[in-house]
CSV table of C-alpha atoms in Angstrom, one decimal:
chain,number,residue,atom,x,y,z
A,25,ASP,CA,121.5,88.5,78.8
A,26,GLY,CA,121.5,90.1,82.2
A,27,GLY,CA,121.8,87.8,85.2
A,28,ILE,CA,123.9,86.3,88.0
A,29,THR,CA,126.4,83.6,87.3
A,30,GLN,CA,127.8,81.3,90.0
A,31,SER,CA,130.7,79.0,89.5
A,32,PRO,CA,131.5,76.2,89.9
A,33,LYS,CA,128.1,74.4,89.8
A,34,TYR,CA,129.6,71.5,91.8
A,35,LEU,CA,132.7,71.5,94.0
A,36,PHE,CA,134.4,68.9,96.1
A,37,ARG,CA,137.0,69.6,98.6
A,38,LYS,CA,138.9,67.8,101.3
A,39,GLU,CA,138.6,68.7,104.9
A,40,GLY,CA,141.0,71.5,105.9
A,41,GLN,CA,141.0,73.2,102.5
A,42,ASN,CA,139.7,76.6,101.8
A,43,VAL,CA,137.5,77.0,98.7
A,44,THR,CA,136.2,80.1,96.9
A,45,LEU,CA,132.9,80.3,95.2
A,46,SER,CA,132.4,82.8,92.4
A,47,CYS,CA,129.5,85.1,91.9
A,48,GLU,CA,129.3,87.7,89.1
A,49,GLN,CA,126.3,89.9,88.1
A,50,ASN,CA,125.8,92.1,85.1
A,51,LEU,CA,122.5,93.7,86.3
A,52,ASN,CA,124.3,96.8,87.7
A,53,HIS,CA,122.9,96.0,91.1
A,54,ASP,CA,124.4,97.6,94.2
A,55,ALA,CA,123.6,94.9,96.7
A,56,MET,CA,124.8,91.3,96.7
A,57,TYR,CA,124.1,88.5,99.1
A,58,TRP,CA,125.3,85.0,99.9
A,59,TYR,CA,122.9,82.4,101.4
A,60,ARG,CA,123.4,78.8,102.5
A,61,GLN,CA,120.7,76.2,102.0
A,62,ASP,CA,120.4,73.0,103.8
A,63,PRO,CA,117.5,70.5,103.5
A,64,GLY,CA,114.6,71.6,105.7
A,65,GLN,CA,116.5,74.7,106.9
A,66,GLY,CA,115.5,77.2,104.2
A,67,LEU,CA,117.9,80.0,103.3
A,68,ARG,CA,120.3,81.4,105.9
A,69,LEU,CA,122.2,84.6,105.2
A,70,ILE,CA,125.9,84.4,105.4
A,71,TYR,CA,127.2,87.8,104.2
A,72,TYR,CA,125.8,90.8,102.3
A,73,SER,CA,127.2,93.9,100.7
A,74,GLN,CA,125.2,97.0,99.9
A,75,ILE,CA,128.0,98.9,98.2
A,76,VAL,CA,131.5,98.3,96.8
A,77,ASN,CA,134.3,97.8,99.5
A,78,ASP,CA,131.7,97.3,102.2
A,79,PHE,CA,130.0,94.2,103.6
A,80,GLN,CA,128.3,93.0,106.7
A,81,LYS,CA,127.9,89.6,108.4
A,82,GLY,CA,124.7,87.8,108.2
A,83,ASP,CA,123.3,85.2,110.6
A,84,ILE,CA,125.9,82.5,110.0
A,85,ALA,CA,129.1,84.3,109.0
A,86,GLU,CA,131.5,82.2,111.1
A,87,GLY,CA,133.9,80.2,108.9
A,88,TYR,CA,133.2,82.3,105.8
A,89,SER,CA,134.8,85.4,104.3
A,90,VAL,CA,133.9,87.7,101.4
A,91,SER,CA,135.3,90.6,99.4
A,92,ARG,CA,133.6,93.3,97.3
A,93,GLU,CA,136.3,94.9,95.3
A,94,LYS,CA,134.1,95.4,92.2
A,95,LYS,CA,130.4,96.1,91.9
A,96,GLU,CA,129.9,93.0,89.6
A,97,SER,CA,131.7,90.5,91.8
A,98,PHE,CA,131.1,89.1,95.3
A,99,PRO,CA,133.2,85.9,95.9
A,100,LEU,CA,132.7,83.7,99.0
A,101,THR,CA,135.5,81.8,100.6
A,102,VAL,CA,134.6,78.8,102.7
A,103,THR,CA,137.4,78.4,105.1
A,104,SER,CA,138.6,75.3,107.0
A,105,ALA,CA,137.1,76.9,110.1
A,106,GLN,CA,133.6,76.2,108.8
A,107,LYS,CA,132.7,73.0,110.7
A,108,ASN,CA,130.0,71.7,108.4
A,109,PRO,CA,130.5,73.3,104.9
A,110,THR,CA,128.7,70.7,102.8
A,111,ALA,CA,125.6,72.7,101.5
A,112,PHE,CA,124.1,74.4,98.5
A,113,TYR,CA,125.2,78.0,98.3
A,114,LEU,CA,123.1,80.7,96.6
A,115,CYS,CA,124.2,84.2,95.5
A,116,ALA,CA,121.7,87.0,95.0
A,117,SER,CA,121.6,90.6,94.1
A,118,SER,CA,119.2,93.5,94.3
A,119,MET,CA,118.8,97.1,93.5
A,120,PRO,CA,116.7,98.3,96.4
A,121,GLY,CA,114.4,101.2,95.9
A,122,ARG,CA,115.5,101.9,92.4
A,123,THR,CA,113.6,99.7,90.0
A,124,THR,CA,110.6,98.1,91.7
A,125,ASN,CA,110.7,100.1,94.9
A,126,THR,CA,111.2,96.7,96.6
A,127,GLY,CA,114.1,94.6,97.9
A,128,GLU,CA,113.3,91.9,95.3
A,129,LEU,CA,116.2,89.5,95.1
A,130,PHE,CA,117.6,88.0,91.9
A,131,PHE,CA,119.3,84.6,92.4
A,132,GLY,CA,122.0,82.7,90.7
A,133,GLU,CA,121.7,79.0,90.0
A,134,GLY,CA,123.7,77.9,93.0
A,135,SER,CA,126.9,76.0,93.8
A,136,ARG,CA,126.8,72.7,95.6
A,137,LEU,CA,129.9,72.1,97.8
A,138,THR,CA,130.7,68.7,99.1
A,139,VAL,CA,133.4,68.1,101.7
A,140,LEU,CA,134.9,64.6,101.4
B,22,GLY,CA,113.8,89.1,115.3
B,23,GLU,CA,111.5,88.5,112.3
B,24,ASP,CA,110.3,85.0,111.8
B,25,VAL,CA,108.5,83.4,108.8
B,26,GLU,CA,106.8,80.0,109.1
B,27,GLN,CA,105.6,77.6,106.5
B,28,SER,CA,104.6,74.0,106.5
B,29,LEU,CA,107.3,71.8,104.9
B,30,PHE,CA,105.3,69.6,102.6
B,31,LEU,CA,102.1,69.7,100.4
B,32,SER,CA,100.8,67.0,98.1
B,33,VAL,CA,98.0,67.6,95.5
B,34,ARG,CA,96.6,65.9,92.5
B,35,GLU,CA,97.2,67.3,89.0
B,36,GLY,CA,94.3,69.6,88.1
B,37,ASP,CA,93.4,70.5,91.7
B,38,SER,CA,94.2,73.8,93.4
B,39,SER,CA,97.2,74.1,95.7
B,40,VAL,CA,97.2,76.4,98.7
B,41,ILE,CA,100.5,77.2,100.4
B,42,ASN,CA,100.3,79.1,103.7
B,43,CYS,CA,102.8,81.3,105.4
B,44,THR,CA,102.7,83.3,108.7
B,45,TYR,CA,105.1,86.1,109.7
B,46,THR,CA,105.8,88.1,112.8
B,47,ASP,CA,107.0,91.5,111.6
B,48,SER,CA,104.1,93.8,111.6
B,49,SER,CA,106.1,96.5,109.8
B,50,SER,CA,106.6,94.3,106.7
B,51,THR,CA,106.2,96.3,103.5
B,52,TYR,CA,106.4,93.6,100.8
B,53,LEU,CA,105.8,89.9,100.9
B,54,TYR,CA,107.1,87.6,98.3
B,55,TRP,CA,106.7,84.1,96.9
B,56,TYR,CA,109.7,82.5,95.3
B,57,LYS,CA,109.8,79.1,93.4
B,58,GLN,CA,112.9,76.8,93.5
B,59,GLU,CA,113.1,73.8,91.1
B,60,PRO,CA,115.5,71.0,92.0
B,61,GLY,CA,119.2,72.0,91.9
B,62,ALA,CA,118.4,75.6,90.8
B,63,GLY,CA,118.2,79.0,92.2
B,64,LEU,CA,115.1,80.8,93.4
B,65,GLN,CA,112.8,82.6,90.9
B,66,LEU,CA,110.4,85.3,92.0
B,67,LEU,CA,106.8,84.2,91.3
B,68,THR,CA,104.9,87.2,92.7
B,69,TYR,CA,104.9,89.8,95.5
B,70,ILE,CA,102.3,91.8,97.3
B,71,PHE,CA,102.4,95.2,98.9
B,72,SER,CA,101.3,95.1,102.5
B,73,ASN,CA,98.4,97.5,102.0
B,74,MET,CA,96.8,95.1,99.5
B,75,ASP,CA,94.5,92.1,100.3
B,76,MET,CA,94.8,90.2,97.1
B,77,LYS,CA,96.8,90.0,94.0
B,78,GLN,CA,96.0,87.7,91.0
B,79,ASP,CA,98.3,86.8,88.2
B,80,GLN,CA,97.1,84.1,85.8
B,81,ARG,CA,96.9,80.9,87.8
B,82,LEU,CA,98.4,82.5,90.9
B,83,THR,CA,96.3,84.2,93.6
B,84,VAL,CA,98.0,85.8,96.7
B,85,LEU,CA,95.9,86.5,99.7
B,86,LEU,CA,97.2,88.7,102.6
B,87,ASN,CA,95.6,89.0,106.0
B,88,LYS,CA,97.7,91.7,107.6
B,89,LYS,CA,95.8,91.6,110.9
B,90,ASP,CA,96.6,87.9,111.3
B,91,LYS,CA,100.0,88.2,109.5
B,92,HIS,CA,99.0,85.4,107.2
B,93,LEU,CA,99.9,85.1,103.6
B,94,SER,CA,98.8,82.4,101.1
B,95,LEU,CA,99.6,81.4,97.6
B,96,ARG,CA,96.9,79.6,95.6
B,97,ILE,CA,97.9,77.8,92.4
B,98,ALA,CA,94.9,77.0,90.2
B,99,ASP,CA,94.8,73.9,88.0
B,100,THR,CA,98.1,72.6,89.4
B,101,GLN,CA,100.4,70.9,86.9
B,102,THR,CA,103.3,68.5,87.3
B,103,GLY,CA,105.6,71.4,86.3
B,104,ASP,CA,104.5,73.2,89.5
B,105,SER,CA,106.3,70.6,91.6
B,106,ALA,CA,109.0,72.6,93.4
B,107,ILE,CA,109.8,74.3,96.7
B,108,TYR,CA,107.9,77.5,97.4
B,109,PHE,CA,109.4,80.1,99.7
B,110,CYS,CA,107.6,82.9,101.4
B,111,ALA,CA,109.6,85.9,102.3
B,112,GLU,CA,108.9,89.2,104.0
B,113,GLU,CA,110.7,92.6,103.7
B,114,GLY,CA,111.0,94.8,106.8
B,115,ALA,CA,110.1,98.4,106.5
B,116,GLY,CA,113.0,100.4,105.1
B,117,SER,CA,115.4,97.6,105.4
B,118,TYR,CA,115.2,96.0,101.9
B,119,GLN,CA,116.3,92.8,103.7
B,120,LEU,CA,114.3,89.7,103.1
B,121,THR,CA,113.6,87.0,105.7
B,122,PHE,CA,112.7,83.7,104.2
B,123,GLY,CA,110.6,80.8,105.5
B,124,LYS,CA,112.0,77.3,105.3
B,125,GLY,CA,110.1,76.5,102.1
B,126,THR,CA,107.1,74.2,101.3
B,127,LYS,CA,107.8,71.3,99.0
B,128,LEU,CA,104.9,70.9,96.6
B,129,SER,CA,104.5,67.5,95.1
B,130,VAL,CA,101.9,67.1,92.2
B,131,ILE,CA,100.5,63.6,91.7
B,132,PRO,CA,99.7,62.8,88.1
């Protein structure tokens, strides 16, 4: 089945450690996104990539890093510089203008990161 | 920048209709979306409407768009306990293919 897979579902880390969240899609989508979700805050865009080997900062990129070496993969690293990393992280992809002529996003099931 | 506003909570009785409202600021929005998020899961697209439409109906869901007032609503008829979730409104700016999300409305259905 086509879709987006995020792993791990739950992750615990100690303060000062970097952690990498995985996002893989087999939808052949060009664009991929990372969002952070906090209670009552909605979704905030961290980084996005519209094509392989290229990515742009979103609204809250500080303390995060990404790479886009393959079309299918867009991992997110939460670095020790991120002051409040405990959150629910959502990965999404889209194929703008090709299938539905919209920017419709397809989401993974999310990864919950807790810093101890 | 663009902004999307929603009320945070809505509570309805099972069998009643639910109406979730959303306002946005970007007058050049091309598409407006409604997503549903169940606890601990990702977002799923419920429906979307093109900005030159006033209404779209899909089974129990009715979307109304007032472009003049930049107001979008989602009506769920015969609300069921399985409809309990967070509903996000999102708008897509013209030519950008980027979505701006509201903070989400948590719908609670009382049996």
